[in-house]
Amino acid sequence: MPTGPDPVTADHPATDHPAAAGRLPLRRRLLPVIALLLLAPWAAECSWGGFAIDDFLPVLIFLGPMYGGAAILIRETARHLGAGWPTIVLLAAAFGVLQAGLVDQSLFNPDYLDDTQYADTRAAAEATLVPGLEFSLRQAFDYVGNHIVLTICAPIVLIESFLGPQRRLRPWLGRPGLAVVSVLYLLGSLLIFSDSSGRKDFLASPLQLAFAALLVLALVATALLPRWRRAHPRRVRRVPHPLWVGLLVVVVRLGSDLTPAWTGMIIALSLSAIAGGLVAYWSSGNGWGQRHVLVAGTAGLVTAAAFAYLVPPYSPASPAAALAGDVAVTVITVALVGGAWWQLRRASPTVHVGAS
């Protein structure tokens, strides 16, 4: 029998507007914005071992406007609309397609990784080429999936988990702030598109560009559907411990890479659909809380950090720098996830926060 408040709207009282948050000091209002601006590029490119430690700062500087700007805009769009994680995930998928299909165009460029230490993955990618559009479904799954999990969702859930319930689901920025971040994102994307090391002087065909653009528009339109903002009553049902939710995400992540070619893609897509359905089912129960959201949103980040020791950085680096980077990834990930978990337990060990 339905009971309890809606997971999307329960934490959005009538006064939850940017004006209400504006009464806070400017430093407190901007702190989560700056944190997300820096965390998104680090999670996207460094958390899985893509760069040695001496490249961390350049990644934050040059990729922060694009990755961080996108994460802020996606989070703010959802929170201004009073929507929840379905909208964030769909917008994150749209960003992943936009980034890989239109900005750096890595999705359509078969030579994109040839100048990196991942050149040997080309054969595996070409085993799942989509006829007519000539892009690898395996690479599309990896590129877009990593943007959803690492670039957007994990940084947002981490920053929101550090905030109190009163600010967690509120917008952080008003129109002037959103305009500034939008310009920052556009300039960051233009830098990557025009830089020789970004798009690598490759230009996709008109058909490929049109396909990517239409897919982005379809994902954005779906994300903005009114259904994600409607009130849905919470149901009384048993919800697993947050760690079991995290284990499910880890199993999906590991199972997605077990088998190559089209068989592997069928397995990866099936596991992702099953996991998504289970999380959607559990999150509609009245026992689902912010700790569940934290674990579900960061399990992929923790898994990526754990395997950072086994993958090489994009560019050759000294063993000491590569190892230092991997250790730094472990320390940062444990500090962020552990700190957010501790903050939630300390602030509200029994109160559940709308997870949608």
PDB file of C-alpha atoms in Angstrom, residues 46-193:
ATOM      1  CA  CYS A  46      42.446  10.482 -13.060  1.00  0.00           C
ATOM      2  CA  SER A  47      40.411   8.198 -10.771  1.00  0.00           C
ATOM      3  CA  TRP A  48      40.969   5.100 -12.922  1.00  0.00           C
ATOM      4  CA  GLY A  49      44.701   5.639 -13.524  1.00  0.00           C
ATOM      5  CA  GLY A  50      44.542   7.619 -16.752  1.00  0.00           C
ATOM      6  CA  PHE A  51      47.202  10.089 -15.634  1.00  0.00           C
ATOM      7  CA  ALA A  52      50.300  10.034 -13.435  1.00  0.00           C
ATOM      8  CA  ILE A  53      50.362  12.264 -10.384  1.00  0.00           C
ATOM      9  CA  ASP A  54      52.268  15.116 -12.047  1.00  0.00           C
ATOM     10  CA  ASP A  55      49.424  15.466 -14.575  1.00  0.00           C
ATOM     11  CA  PHE A  56      46.633  15.822 -12.006  1.00  0.00           C
ATOM     12  CA  LEU A  57      46.822  19.634 -11.837  1.00  0.00           C
ATOM     13  CA  PRO A  58      46.863  20.189 -15.635  1.00  0.00           C
ATOM     14  CA  VAL A  59      43.820  17.898 -15.921  1.00  0.00           C
ATOM     15  CA  LEU A  60      41.919  20.020 -13.386  1.00  0.00           C
ATOM     16  CA  ILE A  61      42.908  23.267 -15.101  1.00  0.00           C
ATOM     17  CA  PHE A  62      42.259  22.332 -18.730  1.00  0.00           C
ATOM     18  CA  LEU A  63      39.369  19.883 -18.358  1.00  0.00           C
ATOM     19  CA  GLY A  64      37.668  21.428 -15.332  1.00  0.00           C
ATOM     20  CA  PRO A  65      35.619  23.977 -17.322  1.00  0.00           C
ATOM     21  CA  MET A  66      34.220  21.280 -19.614  1.00  0.00           C
ATOM     22  CA  TYR A  67      33.711  18.338 -17.260  1.00  0.00           C
ATOM     23  CA  GLY A  68      33.043  20.376 -14.132  1.00  0.00           C
ATOM     24  CA  GLY A  69      30.851  22.838 -15.994  1.00  0.00           C
ATOM     25  CA  ALA A  70      28.752  19.997 -17.405  1.00  0.00           C
ATOM     26  CA  ALA A  71      28.345  18.379 -13.972  1.00  0.00           C
ATOM     27  CA  ILE A  72      27.224  21.671 -12.426  1.00  0.00           C
ATOM     28  CA  LEU A  73      24.764  22.446 -15.224  1.00  0.00           C
ATOM     29  CA  ILE A  74      23.267  18.947 -15.111  1.00  0.00           C
ATOM     30  CA  ARG A  75      22.923  18.990 -11.331  1.00  0.00           C
ATOM     31  CA  GLU A  76      21.436  22.503 -11.290  1.00  0.00           C
ATOM     32  CA  THR A  77      18.984  21.729 -14.105  1.00  0.00           C
ATOM     33  CA  ALA A  78      17.607  18.738 -12.221  1.00  0.00           C
ATOM     34  CA  ARG A  79      17.407  20.526  -8.873  1.00  0.00           C
ATOM     35  CA  HIS A  80      15.805  23.668 -10.329  1.00  0.00           C
ATOM     36  CA  LEU A  81      13.151  21.470 -11.943  1.00  0.00           C
ATOM     37  CA  GLY A  82      12.547  19.556  -8.710  1.00  0.00           C
ATOM     38  CA  ALA A  83      13.582  16.361 -10.496  1.00  0.00           C
ATOM     39  CA  GLY A  84      15.788  13.573  -9.203  1.00  0.00           C
ATOM     40  CA  TRP A  85      18.315  11.021 -10.341  1.00  0.00           C
ATOM     41  CA  PRO A  86      16.502   9.759 -13.457  1.00  0.00           C
ATOM     42  CA  THR A  87      16.877  13.245 -14.922  1.00  0.00           C
ATOM     43  CA  ILE A  88      20.522  13.489 -13.830  1.00  0.00           C
ATOM     44  CA  VAL A  89      21.389  10.092 -15.335  1.00  0.00           C
ATOM     45  CA  LEU A  90      19.664  10.857 -18.646  1.00  0.00           C
ATOM     46  CA  LEU A  91      21.337  14.269 -18.894  1.00  0.00           C
ATOM     47  CA  ALA A  92      24.663  12.617 -18.038  1.00  0.00           C
ATOM     48  CA  ALA A  93      24.118  10.181 -20.915  1.00  0.00           C
ATOM     49  CA  ALA A  94      23.353  13.118 -23.215  1.00  0.00           C
ATOM     50  CA  PHE A  95      26.590  14.779 -22.123  1.00  0.00           C
ATOM     51  CA  GLY A  96      28.512  11.547 -22.753  1.00  0.00           C
ATOM     52  CA  VAL A  97      27.211  11.345 -26.319  1.00  0.00           C
ATOM     53  CA  LEU A  98      27.816  15.066 -26.853  1.00  0.00           C
ATOM     54  CA  GLN A  99      31.372  14.821 -25.569  1.00  0.00           C
ATOM     55  CA  ALA A 100      32.396  11.650 -27.421  1.00  0.00           C
ATOM     56  CA  GLY A 101      30.332  12.281 -30.547  1.00  0.00           C
ATOM     57  CA  LEU A 102      30.531  16.021 -31.169  1.00  0.00           C
ATOM     58  CA  VAL A 103      33.269  17.613 -29.057  1.00  0.00           C
ATOM     59  CA  ASP A 104      36.351  15.374 -29.110  1.00  0.00           C
ATOM     60  CA  GLN A 105      34.628  12.946 -31.545  1.00  0.00           C
ATOM     61  CA  SER A 106      36.539  10.011 -30.068  1.00  0.00           C
ATOM     62  CA  LEU A 107      33.507   7.826 -30.709  1.00  0.00           C
ATOM     63  CA  PHE A 108      33.944   8.049 -34.486  1.00  0.00           C
ATOM     64  CA  ASN A 109      37.730   8.441 -34.744  1.00  0.00           C
ATOM     65  CA  PRO A 110      39.357   4.986 -35.143  1.00  0.00           C
ATOM     66  CA  ASP A 111      42.800   6.529 -34.581  1.00  0.00           C
ATOM     67  CA  TYR A 112      41.899   8.380 -31.405  1.00  0.00           C
ATOM     68  CA  LEU A 113      43.913   6.149 -29.043  1.00  0.00           C
ATOM     69  CA  ASP A 114      46.750   5.322 -31.440  1.00  0.00           C
ATOM     70  CA  ASP A 115      49.130   7.810 -29.802  1.00  0.00           C
ATOM     71  CA  THR A 116      48.426   6.507 -26.288  1.00  0.00           C
ATOM     72  CA  GLN A 117      49.248   3.346 -24.372  1.00  0.00           C
ATOM     73  CA  TYR A 118      45.767   2.046 -25.274  1.00  0.00           C
ATOM     74  CA  ALA A 119      46.493   1.624 -28.977  1.00  0.00           C
ATOM     75  CA  ASP A 120      46.232  -2.151 -28.588  1.00  0.00           C
ATOM     76  CA  THR A 121      42.497  -1.865 -27.769  1.00  0.00           C
ATOM     77  CA  ARG A 122      41.680  -0.983 -31.371  1.00  0.00           C
ATOM     78  CA  ALA A 123      41.084  -4.567 -32.487  1.00  0.00           C
ATOM     79  CA  ALA A 124      38.626  -5.210 -29.653  1.00  0.00           C
ATOM     80  CA  ALA A 125      36.793  -1.984 -30.467  1.00  0.00           C
ATOM     81  CA  GLU A 126      36.481  -2.830 -34.161  1.00  0.00           C
ATOM     82  CA  ALA A 127      34.880  -6.167 -33.277  1.00  0.00           C
ATOM     83  CA  THR A 128      31.650  -4.290 -32.429  1.00  0.00           C
ATOM     84  CA  LEU A 129      31.469  -1.759 -35.259  1.00  0.00           C
ATOM     85  CA  VAL A 130      27.929  -0.565 -35.996  1.00  0.00           C
ATOM     86  CA  PRO A 131      27.362  -0.855 -39.768  1.00  0.00           C
ATOM     87  CA  GLY A 132      26.664   2.399 -41.564  1.00  0.00           C
ATOM     88  CA  LEU A 133      27.647   4.640 -38.661  1.00  0.00           C
ATOM     89  CA  GLU A 134      31.091   3.050 -38.212  1.00  0.00           C
ATOM     90  CA  PHE A 135      31.490   3.448 -34.479  1.00  0.00           C
ATOM     91  CA  SER A 136      32.323   0.817 -31.892  1.00  0.00           C
ATOM     92  CA  LEU A 137      29.440  -0.143 -29.618  1.00  0.00           C
ATOM     93  CA  ARG A 138      32.007  -1.291 -27.037  1.00  0.00           C
ATOM     94  CA  GLN A 139      33.690   2.103 -27.053  1.00  0.00           C
ATOM     95  CA  ALA A 140      30.319   3.864 -26.949  1.00  0.00           C
ATOM     96  CA  PHE A 141      29.348   1.801 -23.896  1.00  0.00           C
ATOM     97  CA  ASP A 142      32.658   2.565 -22.188  1.00  0.00           C
ATOM     98  CA  TYR A 143      32.890   6.249 -23.112  1.00  0.00           C
ATOM     99  CA  VAL A 144      29.296   7.188 -22.367  1.00  0.00           C
ATOM    100  CA  GLY A 145      29.070   4.863 -19.366  1.00  0.00           C
ATOM    101  CA  ASN A 146      32.193   6.340 -17.794  1.00  0.00           C
ATOM    102  CA  HIS A 147      30.858   9.853 -18.299  1.00  0.00           C
ATOM    103  CA  ILE A 148      27.594   8.888 -16.608  1.00  0.00           C
ATOM    104  CA  VAL A 149      29.228   7.130 -13.665  1.00  0.00           C
ATOM    105  CA  LEU A 150      32.534   8.940 -13.154  1.00  0.00           C
ATOM    106  CA  THR A 151      32.197  12.412 -14.676  1.00  0.00           C
ATOM    107  CA  ILE A 152      28.679  13.271 -13.519  1.00  0.00           C
ATOM    108  CA  CYS A 153      26.958  10.983 -11.017  1.00  0.00           C
ATOM    109  CA  ALA A 154      29.770  10.123  -8.600  1.00  0.00           C
ATOM    110  CA  PRO A 155      30.943  13.743  -8.124  1.00  0.00           C
ATOM    111  CA  ILE A 156      27.379  15.006  -7.657  1.00  0.00           C
ATOM    112  CA  VAL A 157      26.413  12.358  -5.113  1.00  0.00           C
ATOM    113  CA  LEU A 158      29.649  12.886  -3.191  1.00  0.00           C
ATOM    114  CA  ILE A 159      29.239  16.657  -2.898  1.00  0.00           C
ATOM    115  CA  GLU A 160      25.538  16.385  -2.040  1.00  0.00           C
ATOM    116  CA  SER A 161      26.262  13.785   0.638  1.00  0.00           C
ATOM    117  CA  PHE A 162      28.630  16.191   2.394  1.00  0.00           C
ATOM    118  CA  LEU A 163      25.856  18.800   2.584  1.00  0.00           C
ATOM    119  CA  GLY A 164      23.077  18.847   5.140  1.00  0.00           C
ATOM    120  CA  PRO A 165      19.541  17.721   4.209  1.00  0.00           C
ATOM    121  CA  GLN A 166      18.439  21.365   3.944  1.00  0.00           C
ATOM    122  CA  ARG A 167      20.884  22.082   1.104  1.00  0.00           C
ATOM    123  CA  ARG A 168      21.315  18.676  -0.495  1.00  0.00           C
ATOM    124  CA  LEU A 169      18.527  18.939  -3.053  1.00  0.00           C
ATOM    125  CA  ARG A 170      18.397  22.724  -3.360  1.00  0.00           C
ATOM    126  CA  PRO A 171      19.778  24.599  -6.356  1.00  0.00           C
ATOM    127  CA  TRP A 172      23.129  26.217  -5.616  1.00  0.00           C
ATOM    128  CA  LEU A 173      23.097  28.880  -8.345  1.00  0.00           C
ATOM    129  CA  GLY A 174      20.716  31.456  -9.678  1.00  0.00           C
ATOM    130  CA  ARG A 175      20.525  32.709 -13.265  1.00  0.00           C
ATOM    131  CA  PRO A 176      23.731  34.802 -13.170  1.00  0.00           C
ATOM    132  CA  GLY A 177      25.725  31.863 -11.790  1.00  0.00           C
ATOM    133  CA  LEU A 178      24.256  29.480 -14.347  1.00  0.00           C
ATOM    134  CA  ALA A 179      25.126  31.912 -17.140  1.00  0.00           C
ATOM    135  CA  VAL A 180      28.744  32.071 -15.963  1.00  0.00           C
ATOM    136  CA  VAL A 181      29.029  28.275 -15.748  1.00  0.00           C
ATOM    137  CA  SER A 182      27.415  27.887 -19.190  1.00  0.00           C
ATOM    138  CA  VAL A 183      29.988  30.200 -20.753  1.00  0.00           C
ATOM    139  CA  LEU A 184      32.747  28.356 -18.908  1.00  0.00           C
ATOM    140  CA  TYR A 185      31.496  25.014 -20.234  1.00  0.00           C
ATOM    141  CA  LEU A 186      31.194  26.279 -23.811  1.00  0.00           C
ATOM    142  CA  LEU A 187      34.695  27.751 -23.755  1.00  0.00           C
ATOM    143  CA  GLY A 188      36.111  24.528 -22.289  1.00  0.00           C
ATOM    144  CA  SER A 189      34.403  22.449 -24.961  1.00  0.00           C
ATOM    145  CA  LEU A 190      35.561  24.798 -27.721  1.00  0.00           C
ATOM    146  CA  LEU A 191      39.123  24.488 -26.432  1.00  0.00           C
ATOM    147  CA  ILE A 192      38.996  20.690 -26.718  1.00  0.00           C
ATOM    148  CA  PHE A 193      37.284  20.816 -30.124  1.00  0.00           C
TER     149      PHE A 193
END
